[in-house]
mmCIF file of C-alpha atoms in Angstrom:
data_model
loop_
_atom_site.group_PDB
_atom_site.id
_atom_site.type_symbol
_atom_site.label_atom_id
_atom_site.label_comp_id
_atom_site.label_asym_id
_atom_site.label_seq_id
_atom_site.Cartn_x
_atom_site.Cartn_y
_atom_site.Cartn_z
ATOM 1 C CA UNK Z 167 12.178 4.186 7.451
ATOM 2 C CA UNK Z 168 10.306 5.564 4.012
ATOM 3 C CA UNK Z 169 12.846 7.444 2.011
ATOM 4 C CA UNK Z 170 11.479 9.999 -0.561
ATOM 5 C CA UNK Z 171 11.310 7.415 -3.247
ATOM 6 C CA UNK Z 172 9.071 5.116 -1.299
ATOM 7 C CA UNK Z 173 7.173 8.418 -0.401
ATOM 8 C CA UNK Z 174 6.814 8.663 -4.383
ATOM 9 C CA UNK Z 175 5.067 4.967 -4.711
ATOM 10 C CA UNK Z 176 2.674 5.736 -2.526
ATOM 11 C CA UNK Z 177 1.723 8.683 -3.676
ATOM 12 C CA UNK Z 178 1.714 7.867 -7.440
ATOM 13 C CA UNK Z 179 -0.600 4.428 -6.522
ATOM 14 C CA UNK Z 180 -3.952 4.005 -7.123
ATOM 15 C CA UNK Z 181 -3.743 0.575 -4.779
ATOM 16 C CA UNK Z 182 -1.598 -0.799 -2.070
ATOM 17 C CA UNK Z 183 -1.789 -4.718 -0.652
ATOM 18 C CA UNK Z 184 -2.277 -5.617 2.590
ATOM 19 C CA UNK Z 185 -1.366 -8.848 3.927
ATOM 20 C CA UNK Z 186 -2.238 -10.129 7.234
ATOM 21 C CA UNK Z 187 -2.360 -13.326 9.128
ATOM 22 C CA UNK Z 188 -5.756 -15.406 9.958
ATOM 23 C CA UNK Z 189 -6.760 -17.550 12.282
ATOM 24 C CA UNK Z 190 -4.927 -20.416 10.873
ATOM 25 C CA UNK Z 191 -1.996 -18.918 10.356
ATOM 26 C CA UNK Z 192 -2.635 -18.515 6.900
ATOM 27 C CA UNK Z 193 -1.458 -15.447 4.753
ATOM 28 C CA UNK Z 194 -4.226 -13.316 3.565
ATOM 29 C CA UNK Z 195 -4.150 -10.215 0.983
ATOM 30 C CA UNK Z 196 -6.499 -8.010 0.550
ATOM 31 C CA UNK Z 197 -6.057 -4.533 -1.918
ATOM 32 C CA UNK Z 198 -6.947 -1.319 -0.141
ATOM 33 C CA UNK Z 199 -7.933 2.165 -1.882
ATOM 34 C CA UNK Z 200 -7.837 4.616 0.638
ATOM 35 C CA UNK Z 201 -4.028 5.269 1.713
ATOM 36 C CA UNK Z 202 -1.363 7.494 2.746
ATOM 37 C CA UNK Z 203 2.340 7.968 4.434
ATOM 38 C CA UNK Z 204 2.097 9.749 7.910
ATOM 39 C CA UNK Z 205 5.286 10.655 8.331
ATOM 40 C CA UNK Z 206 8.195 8.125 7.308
ATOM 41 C CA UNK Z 207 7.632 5.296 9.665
ATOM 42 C CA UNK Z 208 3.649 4.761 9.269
ATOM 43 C CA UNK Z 209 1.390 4.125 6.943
ATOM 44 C CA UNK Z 210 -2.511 5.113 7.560
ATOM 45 C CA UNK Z 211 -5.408 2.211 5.625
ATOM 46 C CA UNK Z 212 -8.753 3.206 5.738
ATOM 47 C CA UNK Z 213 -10.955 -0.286 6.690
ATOM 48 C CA UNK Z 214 -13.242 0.449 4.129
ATOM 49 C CA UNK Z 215 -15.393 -3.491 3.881
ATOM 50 C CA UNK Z 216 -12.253 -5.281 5.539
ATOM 51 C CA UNK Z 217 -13.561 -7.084 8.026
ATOM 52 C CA UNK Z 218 -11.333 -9.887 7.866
ATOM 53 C CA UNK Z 219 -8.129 -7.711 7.473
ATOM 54 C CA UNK Z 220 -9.566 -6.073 10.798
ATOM 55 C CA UNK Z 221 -9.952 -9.120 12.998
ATOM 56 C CA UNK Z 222 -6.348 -10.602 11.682
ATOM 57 C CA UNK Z 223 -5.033 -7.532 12.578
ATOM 58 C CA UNK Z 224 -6.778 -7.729 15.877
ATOM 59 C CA UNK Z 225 -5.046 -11.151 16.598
ATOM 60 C CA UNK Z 226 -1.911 -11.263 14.764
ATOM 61 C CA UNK Z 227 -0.283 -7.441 14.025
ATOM 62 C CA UNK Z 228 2.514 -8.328 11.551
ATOM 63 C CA UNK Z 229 2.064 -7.445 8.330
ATOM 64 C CA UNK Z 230 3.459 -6.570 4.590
ATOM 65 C CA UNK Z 231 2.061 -3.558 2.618
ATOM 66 C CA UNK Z 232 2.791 -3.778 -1.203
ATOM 67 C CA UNK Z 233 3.221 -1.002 -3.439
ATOM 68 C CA UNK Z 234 3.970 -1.921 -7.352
ATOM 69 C CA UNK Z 235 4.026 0.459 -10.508
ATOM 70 C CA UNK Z 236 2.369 -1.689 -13.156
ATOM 71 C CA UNK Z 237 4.133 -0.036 -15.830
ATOM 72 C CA UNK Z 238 7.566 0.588 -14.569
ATOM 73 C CA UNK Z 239 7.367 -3.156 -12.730
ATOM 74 C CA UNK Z 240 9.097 -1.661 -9.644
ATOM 75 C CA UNK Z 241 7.635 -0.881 -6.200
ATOM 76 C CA UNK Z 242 8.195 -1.304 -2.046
ATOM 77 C CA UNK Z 243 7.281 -3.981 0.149
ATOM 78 C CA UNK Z 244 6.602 -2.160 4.017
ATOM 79 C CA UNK Z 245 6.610 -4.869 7.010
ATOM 80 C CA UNK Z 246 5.693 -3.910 10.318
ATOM 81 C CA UNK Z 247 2.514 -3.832 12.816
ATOM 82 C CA UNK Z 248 -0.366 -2.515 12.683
ATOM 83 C CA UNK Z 249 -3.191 -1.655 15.154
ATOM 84 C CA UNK Z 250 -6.757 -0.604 14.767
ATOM 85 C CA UNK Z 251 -8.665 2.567 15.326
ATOM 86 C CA UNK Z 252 -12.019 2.919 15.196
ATOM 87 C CA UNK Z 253 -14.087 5.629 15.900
ATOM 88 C CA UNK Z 254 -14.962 6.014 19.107
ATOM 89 C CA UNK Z 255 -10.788 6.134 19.914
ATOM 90 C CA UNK Z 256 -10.296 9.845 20.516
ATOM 91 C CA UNK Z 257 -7.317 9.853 18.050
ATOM 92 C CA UNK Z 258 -9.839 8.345 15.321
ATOM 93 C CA UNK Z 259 -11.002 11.886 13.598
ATOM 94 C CA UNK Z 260 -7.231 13.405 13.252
ATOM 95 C CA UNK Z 261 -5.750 10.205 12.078
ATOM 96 C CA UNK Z 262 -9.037 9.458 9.357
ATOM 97 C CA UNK Z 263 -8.668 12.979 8.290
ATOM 98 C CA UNK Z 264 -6.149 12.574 5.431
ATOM 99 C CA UNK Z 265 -8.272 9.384 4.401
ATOM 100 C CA UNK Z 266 -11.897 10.711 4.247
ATOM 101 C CA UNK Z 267 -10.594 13.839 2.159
ATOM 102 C CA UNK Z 268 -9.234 11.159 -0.415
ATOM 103 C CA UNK Z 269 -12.693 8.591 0.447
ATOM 104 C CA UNK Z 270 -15.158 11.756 0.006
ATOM 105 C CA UNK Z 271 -18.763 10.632 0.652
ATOM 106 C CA UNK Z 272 -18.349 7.594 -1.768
ATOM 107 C CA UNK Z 273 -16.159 5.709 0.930
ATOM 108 C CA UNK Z 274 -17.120 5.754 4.344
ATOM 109 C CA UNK Z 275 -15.024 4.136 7.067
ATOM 110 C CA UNK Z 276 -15.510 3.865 10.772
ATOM 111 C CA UNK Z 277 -12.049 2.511 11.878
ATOM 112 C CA UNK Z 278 -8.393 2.375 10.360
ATOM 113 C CA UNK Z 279 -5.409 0.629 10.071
ATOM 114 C CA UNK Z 280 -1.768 2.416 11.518
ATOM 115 C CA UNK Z 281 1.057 0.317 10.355
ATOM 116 C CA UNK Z 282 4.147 1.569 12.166
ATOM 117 C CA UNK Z 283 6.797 0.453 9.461
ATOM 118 C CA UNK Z 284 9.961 -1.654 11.031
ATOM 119 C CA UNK Z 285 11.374 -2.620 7.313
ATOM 120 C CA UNK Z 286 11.140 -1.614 3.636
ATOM 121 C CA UNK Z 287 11.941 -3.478 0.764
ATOM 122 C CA UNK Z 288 12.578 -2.957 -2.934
ATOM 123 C CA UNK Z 289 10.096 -5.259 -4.823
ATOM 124 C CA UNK Z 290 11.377 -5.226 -8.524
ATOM 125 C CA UNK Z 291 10.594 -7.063 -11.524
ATOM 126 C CA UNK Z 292 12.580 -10.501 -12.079
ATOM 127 C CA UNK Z 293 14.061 -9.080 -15.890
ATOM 128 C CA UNK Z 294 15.691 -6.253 -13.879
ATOM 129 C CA UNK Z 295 17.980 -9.079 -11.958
ATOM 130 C CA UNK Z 296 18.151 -11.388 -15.230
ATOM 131 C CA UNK Z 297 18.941 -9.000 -17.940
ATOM 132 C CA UNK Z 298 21.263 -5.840 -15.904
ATOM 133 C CA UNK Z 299 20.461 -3.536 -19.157
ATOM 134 C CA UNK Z 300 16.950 -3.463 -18.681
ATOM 135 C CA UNK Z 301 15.267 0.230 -18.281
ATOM 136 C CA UNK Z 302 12.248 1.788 -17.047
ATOM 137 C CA UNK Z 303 11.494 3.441 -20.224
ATOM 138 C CA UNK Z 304 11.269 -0.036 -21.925
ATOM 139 C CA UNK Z 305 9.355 -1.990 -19.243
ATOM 140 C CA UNK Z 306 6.703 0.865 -19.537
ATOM 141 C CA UNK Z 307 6.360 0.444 -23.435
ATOM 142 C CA UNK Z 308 6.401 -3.250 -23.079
ATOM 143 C CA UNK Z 309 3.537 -2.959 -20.113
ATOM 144 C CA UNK Z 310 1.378 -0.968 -22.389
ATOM 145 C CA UNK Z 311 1.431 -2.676 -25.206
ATOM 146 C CA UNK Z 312 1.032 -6.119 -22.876
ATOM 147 C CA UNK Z 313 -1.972 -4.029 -21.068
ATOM 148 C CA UNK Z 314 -3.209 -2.492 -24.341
ATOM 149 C CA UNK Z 315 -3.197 0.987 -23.162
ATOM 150 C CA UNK Z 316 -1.175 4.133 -24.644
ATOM 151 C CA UNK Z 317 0.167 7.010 -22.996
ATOM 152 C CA UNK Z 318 -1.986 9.806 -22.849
ATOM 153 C CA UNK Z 319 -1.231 13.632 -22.316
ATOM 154 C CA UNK Z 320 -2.321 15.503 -19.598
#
């Protein structure tokens, strides 16, 4: 379901959205830190201080994962379900593996989110419909200067 540019966004961001259900039906977002692609068809969330993400997920699996480059204004919207697994699940400590290298010591989790991805879509800034000659190269400068930070060398 991921292609390699989808891959790329969620790689390259420093957050990704989660939206769930609650109780009433209700959408609710939350922004997660810890993150990663397991393959191409799920995406592994650590629950780090997401208790209500947890218990929507717990009553309602759909959801919609958001990844957006500020800068270039482009990104992926992933729908699917998602389950929970906390740790005393024997699968817990191979699935959080790739998610407490990235937490470290500062982030501790005890359970985690495993969206299996049914759909991905391209989420993409409204001047890229409106004005066809639009490119990534300007949307960056105009980000940065709207943000007020420059580009820095590495």
């Amino acid at each position: 379901m991921m292609n390699d540019e989808m891959l790329h966004y969620v790689d390259k961001s420093v957050l990704c959205w989660l939206a769930t259900i609650d109780e009433g039906g209700c959408p609710n977002v939350s922004p997660k830190e810890i993150f990663c692609a397991c393959g191409q068809s799920e995406l592994l969330i650590a629950n780090i201080a997401s208790p209500g993400s947890m218990s929507n997920i717990q009553r309602n699996p759909l959801v919609c994962v958001s990844f957006v480059d500020v800068f270039v204004q482009k990104g992926f919207k992933v729908k699917g379900e998602a389950r929970v697994i906390d740790s005393t699940q024997r699968e817990f400590v191979a699935r959080a593996e790739p998610l407490a290298r990235m937490a470290g010591e500062r982030f501790p989790f005890a359970s985690l989110f495993v969206v299996n991805v049914t759909r991905v879509e391209p989420i993409v800034a409204p001047s890229y419909r409106l004005y066809l000659d639009t490119v990534e190269s300007v949307q960056v400068a105009s980000a940065m200067k709207a943000y007020g930070v420059r580009a820095t060398g590495f």
